[in-house]
PDB file of C-alpha atoms in Angstrom:
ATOM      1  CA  UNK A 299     -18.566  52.009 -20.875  1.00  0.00           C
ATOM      2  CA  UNK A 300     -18.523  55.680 -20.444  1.00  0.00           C
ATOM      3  CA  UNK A 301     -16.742  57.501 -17.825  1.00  0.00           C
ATOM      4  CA  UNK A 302     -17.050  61.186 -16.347  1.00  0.00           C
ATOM      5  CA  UNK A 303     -14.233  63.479 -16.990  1.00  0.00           C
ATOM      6  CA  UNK A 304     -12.987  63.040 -13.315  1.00  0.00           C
ATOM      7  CA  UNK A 305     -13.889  59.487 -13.387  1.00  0.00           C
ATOM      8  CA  UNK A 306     -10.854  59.066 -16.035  1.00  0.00           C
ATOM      9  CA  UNK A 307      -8.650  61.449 -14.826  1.00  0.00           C
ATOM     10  CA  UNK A 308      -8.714  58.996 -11.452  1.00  0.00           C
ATOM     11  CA  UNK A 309      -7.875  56.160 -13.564  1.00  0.00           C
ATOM     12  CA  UNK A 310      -5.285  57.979 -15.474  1.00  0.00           C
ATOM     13  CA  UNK A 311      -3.580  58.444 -11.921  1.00  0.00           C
ATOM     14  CA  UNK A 312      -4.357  54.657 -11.269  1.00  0.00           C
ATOM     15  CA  UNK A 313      -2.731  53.749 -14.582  1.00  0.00           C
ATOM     16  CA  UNK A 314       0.095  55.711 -13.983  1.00  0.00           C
ATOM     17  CA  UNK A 315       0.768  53.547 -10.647  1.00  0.00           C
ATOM     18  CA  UNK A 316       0.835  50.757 -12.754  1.00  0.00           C
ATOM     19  CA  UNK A 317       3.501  51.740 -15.175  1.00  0.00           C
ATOM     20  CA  UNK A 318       5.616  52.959 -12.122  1.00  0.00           C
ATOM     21  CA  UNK A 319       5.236  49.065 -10.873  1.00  0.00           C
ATOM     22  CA  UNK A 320       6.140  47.839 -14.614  1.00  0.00           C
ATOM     23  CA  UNK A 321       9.125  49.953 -14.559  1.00  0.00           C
ATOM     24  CA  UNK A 322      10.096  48.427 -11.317  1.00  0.00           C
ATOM     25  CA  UNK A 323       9.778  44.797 -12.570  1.00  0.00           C
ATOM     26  CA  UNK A 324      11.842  45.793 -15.526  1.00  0.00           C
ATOM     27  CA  UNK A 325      14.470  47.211 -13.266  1.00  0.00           C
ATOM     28  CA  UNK A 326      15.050  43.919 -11.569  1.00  0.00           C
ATOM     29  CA  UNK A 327      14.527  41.585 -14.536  1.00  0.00           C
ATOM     30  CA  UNK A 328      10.915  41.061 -14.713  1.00  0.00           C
ATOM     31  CA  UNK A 329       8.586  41.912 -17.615  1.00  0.00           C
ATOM     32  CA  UNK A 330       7.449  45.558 -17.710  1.00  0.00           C
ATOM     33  CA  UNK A 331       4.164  44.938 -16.385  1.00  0.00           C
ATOM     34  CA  UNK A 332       2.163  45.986 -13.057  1.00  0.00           C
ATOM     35  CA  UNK A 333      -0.977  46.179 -11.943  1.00  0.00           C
ATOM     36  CA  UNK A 334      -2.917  47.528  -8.638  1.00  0.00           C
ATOM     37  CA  UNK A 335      -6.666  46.564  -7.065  1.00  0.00           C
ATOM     38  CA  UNK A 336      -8.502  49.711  -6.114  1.00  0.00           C
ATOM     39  CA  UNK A 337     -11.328  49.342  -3.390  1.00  0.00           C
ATOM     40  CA  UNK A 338     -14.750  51.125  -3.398  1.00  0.00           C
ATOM     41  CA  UNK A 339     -13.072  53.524  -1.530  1.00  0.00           C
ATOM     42  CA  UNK A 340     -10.676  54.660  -3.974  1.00  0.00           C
ATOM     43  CA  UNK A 341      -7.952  53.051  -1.844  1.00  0.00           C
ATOM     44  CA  UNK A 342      -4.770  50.922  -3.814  1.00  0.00           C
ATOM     45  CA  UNK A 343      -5.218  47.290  -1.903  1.00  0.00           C
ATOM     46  CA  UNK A 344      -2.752  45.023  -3.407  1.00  0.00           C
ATOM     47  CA  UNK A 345       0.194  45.852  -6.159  1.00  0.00           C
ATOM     48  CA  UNK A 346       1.792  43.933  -8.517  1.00  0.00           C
ATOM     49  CA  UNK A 347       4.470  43.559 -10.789  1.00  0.00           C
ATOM     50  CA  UNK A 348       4.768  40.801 -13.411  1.00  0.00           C
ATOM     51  CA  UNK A 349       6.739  37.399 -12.125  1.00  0.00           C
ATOM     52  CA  UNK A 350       7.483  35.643 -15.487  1.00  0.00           C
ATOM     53  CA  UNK A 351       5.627  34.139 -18.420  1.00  0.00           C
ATOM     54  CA  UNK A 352       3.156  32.185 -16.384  1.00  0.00           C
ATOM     55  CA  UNK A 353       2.683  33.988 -13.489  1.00  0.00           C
ATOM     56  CA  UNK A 354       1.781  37.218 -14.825  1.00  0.00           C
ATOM     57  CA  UNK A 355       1.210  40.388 -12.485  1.00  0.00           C
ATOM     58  CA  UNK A 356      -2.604  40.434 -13.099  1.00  0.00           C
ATOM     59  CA  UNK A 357      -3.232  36.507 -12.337  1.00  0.00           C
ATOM     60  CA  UNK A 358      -0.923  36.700  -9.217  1.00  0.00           C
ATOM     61  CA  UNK A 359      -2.826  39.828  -7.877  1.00  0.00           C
ATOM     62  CA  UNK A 360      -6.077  38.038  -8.172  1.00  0.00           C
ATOM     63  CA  UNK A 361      -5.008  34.869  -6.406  1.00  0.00           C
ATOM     64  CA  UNK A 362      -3.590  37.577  -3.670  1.00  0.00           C
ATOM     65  CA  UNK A 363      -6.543  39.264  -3.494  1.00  0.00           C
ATOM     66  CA  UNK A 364      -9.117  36.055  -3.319  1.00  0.00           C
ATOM     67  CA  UNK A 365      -7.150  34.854  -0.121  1.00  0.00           C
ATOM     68  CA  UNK A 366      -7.546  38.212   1.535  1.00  0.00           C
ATOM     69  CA  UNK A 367     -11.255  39.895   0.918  1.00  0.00           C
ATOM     70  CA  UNK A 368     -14.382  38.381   0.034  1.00  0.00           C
ATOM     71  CA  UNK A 369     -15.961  37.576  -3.117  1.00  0.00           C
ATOM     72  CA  UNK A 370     -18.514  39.895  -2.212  1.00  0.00           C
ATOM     73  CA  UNK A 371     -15.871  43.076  -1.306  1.00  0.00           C
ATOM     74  CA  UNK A 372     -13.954  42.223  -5.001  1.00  0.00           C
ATOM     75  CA  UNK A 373     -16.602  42.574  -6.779  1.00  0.00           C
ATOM     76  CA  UNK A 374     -16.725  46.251  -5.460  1.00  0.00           C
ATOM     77  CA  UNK A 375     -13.169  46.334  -6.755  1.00  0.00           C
ATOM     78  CA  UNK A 376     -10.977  47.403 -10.003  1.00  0.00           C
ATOM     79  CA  UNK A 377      -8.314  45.766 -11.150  1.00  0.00           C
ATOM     80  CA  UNK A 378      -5.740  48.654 -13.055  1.00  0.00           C
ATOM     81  CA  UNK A 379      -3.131  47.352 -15.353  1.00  0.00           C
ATOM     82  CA  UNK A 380      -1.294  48.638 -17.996  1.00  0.00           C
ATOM     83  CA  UNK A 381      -1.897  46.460 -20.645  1.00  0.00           C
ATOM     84  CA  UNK A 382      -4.903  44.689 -21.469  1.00  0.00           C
ATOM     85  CA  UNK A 383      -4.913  41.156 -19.417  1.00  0.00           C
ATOM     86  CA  UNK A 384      -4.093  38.584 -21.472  1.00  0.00           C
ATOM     87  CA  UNK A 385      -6.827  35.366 -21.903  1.00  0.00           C
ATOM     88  CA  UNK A 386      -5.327  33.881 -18.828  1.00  0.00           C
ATOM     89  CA  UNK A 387      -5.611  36.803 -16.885  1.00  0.00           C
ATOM     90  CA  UNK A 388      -9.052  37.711 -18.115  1.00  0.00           C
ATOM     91  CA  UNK A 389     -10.150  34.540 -16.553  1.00  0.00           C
ATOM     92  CA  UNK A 390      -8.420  34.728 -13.378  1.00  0.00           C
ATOM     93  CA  UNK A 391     -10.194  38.311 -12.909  1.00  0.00           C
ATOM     94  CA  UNK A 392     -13.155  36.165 -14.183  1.00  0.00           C
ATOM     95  CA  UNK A 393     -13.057  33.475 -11.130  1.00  0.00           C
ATOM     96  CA  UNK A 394     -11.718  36.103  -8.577  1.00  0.00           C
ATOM     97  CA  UNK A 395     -14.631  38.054  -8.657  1.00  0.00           C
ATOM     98  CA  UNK A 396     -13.198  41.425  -9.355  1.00  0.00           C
ATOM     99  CA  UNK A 397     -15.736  43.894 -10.945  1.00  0.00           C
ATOM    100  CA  UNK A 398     -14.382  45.839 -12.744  1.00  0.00           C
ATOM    101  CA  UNK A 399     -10.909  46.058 -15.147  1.00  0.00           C
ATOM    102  CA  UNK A 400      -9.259  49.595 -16.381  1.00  0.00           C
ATOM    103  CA  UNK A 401      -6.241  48.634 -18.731  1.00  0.00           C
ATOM    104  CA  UNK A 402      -4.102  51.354 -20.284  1.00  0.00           C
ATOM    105  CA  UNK A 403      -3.298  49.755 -24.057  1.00  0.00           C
ATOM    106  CA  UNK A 404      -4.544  46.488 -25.824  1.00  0.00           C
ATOM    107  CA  UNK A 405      -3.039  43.495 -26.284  1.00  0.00           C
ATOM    108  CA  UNK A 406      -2.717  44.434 -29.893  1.00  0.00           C
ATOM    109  CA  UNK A 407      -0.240  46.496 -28.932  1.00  0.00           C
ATOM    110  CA  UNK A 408       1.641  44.755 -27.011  1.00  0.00           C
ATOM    111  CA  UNK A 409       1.932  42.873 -29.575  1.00  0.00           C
ATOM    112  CA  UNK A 410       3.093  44.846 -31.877  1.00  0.00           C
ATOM    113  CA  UNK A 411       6.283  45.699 -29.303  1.00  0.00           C
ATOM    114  CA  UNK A 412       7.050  42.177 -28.913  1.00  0.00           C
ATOM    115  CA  UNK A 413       6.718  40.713 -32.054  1.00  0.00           C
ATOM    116  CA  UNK A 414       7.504  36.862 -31.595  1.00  0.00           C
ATOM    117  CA  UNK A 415       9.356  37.080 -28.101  1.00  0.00           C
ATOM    118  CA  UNK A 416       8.746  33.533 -26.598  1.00  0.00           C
ATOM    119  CA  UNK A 417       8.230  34.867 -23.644  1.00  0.00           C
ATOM    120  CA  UNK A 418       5.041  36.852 -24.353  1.00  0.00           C
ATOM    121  CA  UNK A 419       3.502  34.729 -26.595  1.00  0.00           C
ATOM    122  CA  UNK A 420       0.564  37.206 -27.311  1.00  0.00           C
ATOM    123  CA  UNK A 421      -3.359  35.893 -28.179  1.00  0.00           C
ATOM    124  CA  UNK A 422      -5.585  37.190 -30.473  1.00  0.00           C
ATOM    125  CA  UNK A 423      -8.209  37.030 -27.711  1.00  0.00           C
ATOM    126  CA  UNK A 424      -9.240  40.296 -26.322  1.00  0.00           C
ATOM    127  CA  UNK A 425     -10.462  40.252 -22.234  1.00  0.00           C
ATOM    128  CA  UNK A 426     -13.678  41.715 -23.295  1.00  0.00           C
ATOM    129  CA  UNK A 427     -14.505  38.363 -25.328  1.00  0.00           C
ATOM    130  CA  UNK A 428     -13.165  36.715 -22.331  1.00  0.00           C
ATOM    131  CA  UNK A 429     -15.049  38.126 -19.463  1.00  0.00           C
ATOM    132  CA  UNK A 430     -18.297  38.493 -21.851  1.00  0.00           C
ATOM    133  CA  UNK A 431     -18.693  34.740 -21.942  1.00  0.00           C
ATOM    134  CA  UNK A 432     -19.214  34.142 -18.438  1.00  0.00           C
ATOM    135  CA  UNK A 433     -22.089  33.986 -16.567  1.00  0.00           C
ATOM    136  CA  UNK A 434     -21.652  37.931 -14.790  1.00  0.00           C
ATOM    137  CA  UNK A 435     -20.634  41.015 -15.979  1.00  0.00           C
ATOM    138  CA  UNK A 436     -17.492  42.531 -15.156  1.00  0.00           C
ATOM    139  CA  UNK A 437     -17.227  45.789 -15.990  1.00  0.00           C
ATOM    140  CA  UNK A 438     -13.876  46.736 -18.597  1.00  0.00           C
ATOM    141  CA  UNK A 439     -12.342  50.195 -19.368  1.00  0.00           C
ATOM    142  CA  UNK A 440     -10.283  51.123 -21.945  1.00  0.00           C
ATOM    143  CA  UNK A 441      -7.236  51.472 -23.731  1.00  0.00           C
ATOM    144  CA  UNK A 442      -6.144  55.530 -22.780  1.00  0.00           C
ATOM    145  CA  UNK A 443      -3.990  55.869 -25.777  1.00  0.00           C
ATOM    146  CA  UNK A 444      -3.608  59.461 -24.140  1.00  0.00           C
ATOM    147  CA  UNK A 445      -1.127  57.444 -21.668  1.00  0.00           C
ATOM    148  CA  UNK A 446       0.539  55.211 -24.340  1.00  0.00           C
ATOM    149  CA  UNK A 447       4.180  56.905 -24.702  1.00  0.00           C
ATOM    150  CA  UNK A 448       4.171  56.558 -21.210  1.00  0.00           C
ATOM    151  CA  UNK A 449       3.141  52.539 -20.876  1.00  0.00           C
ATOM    152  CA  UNK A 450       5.199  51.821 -23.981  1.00  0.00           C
ATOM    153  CA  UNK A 451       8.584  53.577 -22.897  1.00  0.00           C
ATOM    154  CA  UNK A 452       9.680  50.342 -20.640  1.00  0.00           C
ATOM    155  CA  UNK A 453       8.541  47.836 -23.556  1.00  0.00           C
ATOM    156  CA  UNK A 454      10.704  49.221 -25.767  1.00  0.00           C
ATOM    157  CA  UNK A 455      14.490  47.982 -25.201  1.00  0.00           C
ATOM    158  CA  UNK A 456      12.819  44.784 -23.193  1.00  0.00           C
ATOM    159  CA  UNK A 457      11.433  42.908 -26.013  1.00  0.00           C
ATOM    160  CA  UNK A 458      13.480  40.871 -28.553  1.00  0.00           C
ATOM    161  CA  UNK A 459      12.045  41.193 -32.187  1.00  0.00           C
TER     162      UNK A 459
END
């Protein structure tokens, strides 16, 4: 999907929320994830910072989200996160009804930072594949490698290799 040159500078600046969220989990413990929904509006709903292995930031959001707005009002939403949901998460955004998903980097790199850690057991299973094999289209944006020092610099010293 193709965006307008203002269209990604907004979810630069929506990215960049998210890795101020992941720095905050990090700071108290937490995996160096976060994530924000956006409304039509261009308004940040709901934030999120990751919990622990199974109750990642993106899946927790989502559950947040679906007891608060409608399924019709989410769908007119975007999910921002700074690294590619995981197959869990994909299908979480999947069932929530979110339309649309911006992610900073892929999971591919994320793996790549933390190697065998077993507590981010990463998937070869991209959300595209994920969110492609339901029975609606959700929209998905990225990686912006542009913002990757930036999304990587908390992964760094967390991870165990």
């Amino acid at each position: 999907m193709s965006t307008t040159g203002e269209e990604r500078e907004i979810h630069r600046a929506h990215l960049r929320t998210t890795i101020q969220i992941a720095r905050r989990a990090k700071n108290i413990g937490k995996h160096p994830f976060g994530c924000i929904i956006v409304g039509p509006d261009n308004d940040v709903l709901f934030t999120q910072g990751n919990i622990d292995t199974l109750n990642h930031a993106e899946s927790t959001i989502v559950r947040t989200a679906w007891s608060n707005l409608s399924p019709d009002y989410l769908a007119k939403c975007t999910l921002y996160t700074n690294f590619e949901p995981c197959a869990m998460c994909a299908g979480s955004i999947y069932w929530s009804n979110v339309g649309r998903v911006v992610y900073g980097l892929p999971e591919s790199r994320l793996l790549q930072l933390t190697g065998d850690d077993e507590e981010n057991m990463t998937m070869s299973l991209d959300c595209r594949t994920v969110l492609s094999s339901g029975q609606k289209s959700i929209a998905v944006i990225g990686p912006f490698e542009e913002l990757a020092d930036e999304i990587i610099e908390d992964h760094k010293s967390f991870w165990n290799h």
